[in-house]
C-alpha positions as a printed NumPy array, in Angstrom:
array([[  4.451,  21.029, -13.07 ],
       [  5.393,  20.279,  -9.446],
       [  4.995,  16.946,  -7.65 ],
       [  2.059,  16.747,  -5.266],
       [  1.701,  14.232,  -2.464],
       [  4.213,  12.686,  -0.107],
       [  5.058,   9.108,   0.797],
       [  7.396,   8.   ,   3.564],
       [  8.069,   4.383,   4.377],
       [  9.781,   2.   ,   6.757],
       [ 10.431,  -1.716,   6.826],
       [  9.579,  -3.855,   9.86 ],
       [ 11.287,  -7.097,   8.842],
       [  9.263,  -8.211,   5.777],
       [  6.469,  -5.669,   6.391],
       [  6.609,  -2.509,   4.281],
       [  4.657,   0.35 ,   5.875],
       [  4.122,   3.511,   3.872],
       [  2.519,   6.716,   5.075],
       [  0.691,   8.625,   2.346],
       [  0.087,  12.346,   2.836],
       [ -1.918,  14.849,   0.854],
       [ -3.528,  14.915,  -2.56 ],
       [ -1.471,  13.418,  -5.392],
       [ -0.909,  14.309,  -8.992],
       [  0.552,  11.958, -11.601],
       [  4.088,  13.296, -11.2  ],
       [  3.994,  12.856,  -7.424],
       [  2.639,   9.319,  -7.481],
       [  4.977,   8.251, -10.298],
       [  7.98 ,   9.518,  -8.328],
       [  6.986,   7.778,  -5.084],
       [  6.025,   4.609,  -6.941],
       [  9.55 ,   4.479,  -8.355],
       [ 11.06 ,   4.975,  -4.878],
       [  8.905,   2.185,  -3.436],
       [  9.954,  -0.204,  -6.213],
       [ 13.634,   0.583,  -5.603],
       [ 13.242,  -0.144,  -1.902],
       [ 11.427,  -3.432,  -2.499],
       [ 14.041,  -4.597,  -5.007],
       [ 16.889,  -3.639,  -2.67 ],
       [ 15.452,  -5.839,   0.113],
       [ 15.348,  -8.942,  -2.062],
       [ 12.467, -10.598,  -0.196],
       [ 10.825, -13.499,  -1.998],
       [  7.655, -12.757,  -0.037],
       [  6.698,  -9.626,   1.844],
       [  3.68 ,  -7.727,   3.151],
       [  2.535,  -4.134,   2.701],
       [  0.398,  -1.617,   4.592],
       [ -0.404,   1.863,   3.3  ],
       [ -1.614,   4.475,   5.783],
       [ -3.493,   7.383,   4.168],
       [ -3.984,  10.721,   5.903],
       [ -7.323,  12.541,   5.695],
       [ -6.22 ,  14.513,   2.606],
       [ -4.948,  11.553,   0.569],
       [ -6.792,  11.389,  -2.723],
       [ -5.939,  11.36 ,  -6.415],
       [ -7.499,  11.898,  -9.819],
       [ -8.646,   8.914, -11.909],
       [ -5.56 ,   9.266, -14.154],
       [ -3.283,   9.306, -11.119],
       [ -5.043,   6.291,  -9.617],
       [ -3.999,   4.288, -12.679],
       [ -0.402,   4.629, -11.405],
       [ -1.542,   3.404,  -7.972],
       [ -3.176,   0.348,  -9.497],
       [ -0.04 ,  -0.349, -11.539],
       [  2.034,  -0.18 ,  -8.335],
       [ -0.355,  -2.594,  -6.638],
       [  0.009,  -5.049,  -9.54 ],
       [  3.8  ,  -4.607,  -9.539],
       [  3.917,  -5.391,  -5.82 ],
       [  1.822,  -8.553,  -6.294],
       [  4.121,  -9.646,  -9.117],
       [  7.201,  -8.996,  -6.967],
       [  6.36 , -11.056,  -3.889],
       [  3.76 ,  -9.034,  -1.962],
       [  1.521, -11.685,  -0.419],
       [ -0.707,  -9.475,   1.753],
       [ -1.759,  -5.876,   1.325],
       [ -3.858,  -3.587,   3.478],
       [ -4.684,   0.082,   3.465],
       [ -5.524,   2.161,   6.512],
       [ -7.912,   4.933,   5.517],
       [ -9.179,   8.121,   7.119],
       [-12.634,   8.44 ,   5.552],
       [-15.383,   6.723,   3.584],
       [-14.594,   8.603,   0.343],
       [-11.171,   6.958,   0.316],
       [-12.762,   3.59 ,   1.029],
       [-15.115,   4.016,  -1.937],
       [-12.151,   4.843,  -4.199],
       [-10.025,   1.929,  -2.962],
       [-12.813,  -0.635,  -3.226],
       [-13.711,   0.643,  -6.693],
       [-10.17 ,   0.3  ,  -8.007],
       [ -8.786,  -2.711,  -6.189],
       [-12.042,  -4.631,  -5.78 ],
       [-11.56 ,  -7.287,  -3.063],
       [ -7.806,  -7.69 ,  -3.506],
       [ -6.86 ,  -5.321,  -0.706],
       [ -8.099,  -5.238,   2.88 ],
       [ -9.362,  -1.919,   4.244],
       [ -8.956,  -0.747,   7.838],
       [ -9.272,   2.463,   9.819],
       [ -6.518,   1.569,  12.307],
       [ -2.888,   0.551,  11.775],
       [ -3.137,  -1.742,  14.799],
       [ -6.091,  -3.59 ,  13.241],
       [ -4.271,  -3.924,   9.913],
       [ -1.191,  -5.377,  11.611],
       [ -3.335,  -7.793,  13.656],
       [ -5.104,  -8.97 ,  10.507],
       [ -1.753,  -9.563,   8.802],
       [ -0.431, -11.583,  11.74 ],
       [ -3.55 , -13.762,  11.707],
       [ -3.24 , -14.303,   7.956],
       [  0.417, -15.292,   8.325],
       [ -0.486, -17.714,  11.128],
       [ -3.239, -19.264,   8.973],
       [ -0.781, -19.649,   6.123],
       [  1.756, -21.387,   8.367],
       [ -0.922, -23.768,   9.669],
       [ -1.838, -24.778,   6.116],
       [  1.777, -25.607,   5.236]])
């Protein structure tokens, strides 16, 4: 079986931005999940933020989505304090909201997701 789906990522200080392309199978998502974990561990941040940007073809089977939920939980347990996903269509939004409930913010623009994160960070600093 071949891997399906592609993830590329960059760090902007403590903000991890991943670009998700194409439909995924279990092998593809497991591979990229492992790469993401390695990158997070190598940075050593106590707290960090994450944005995923999905292209219009990004989708996965229910079995594959289990790996995505596990990655989300792993990120939360390893210092991710804010997480957003930038989607391309309402089908993706239905999937994300069904799996992650209200624990992840949904946007249709990377700019809006970044603005939301900045506001949340500012609110957090005001409370401390």
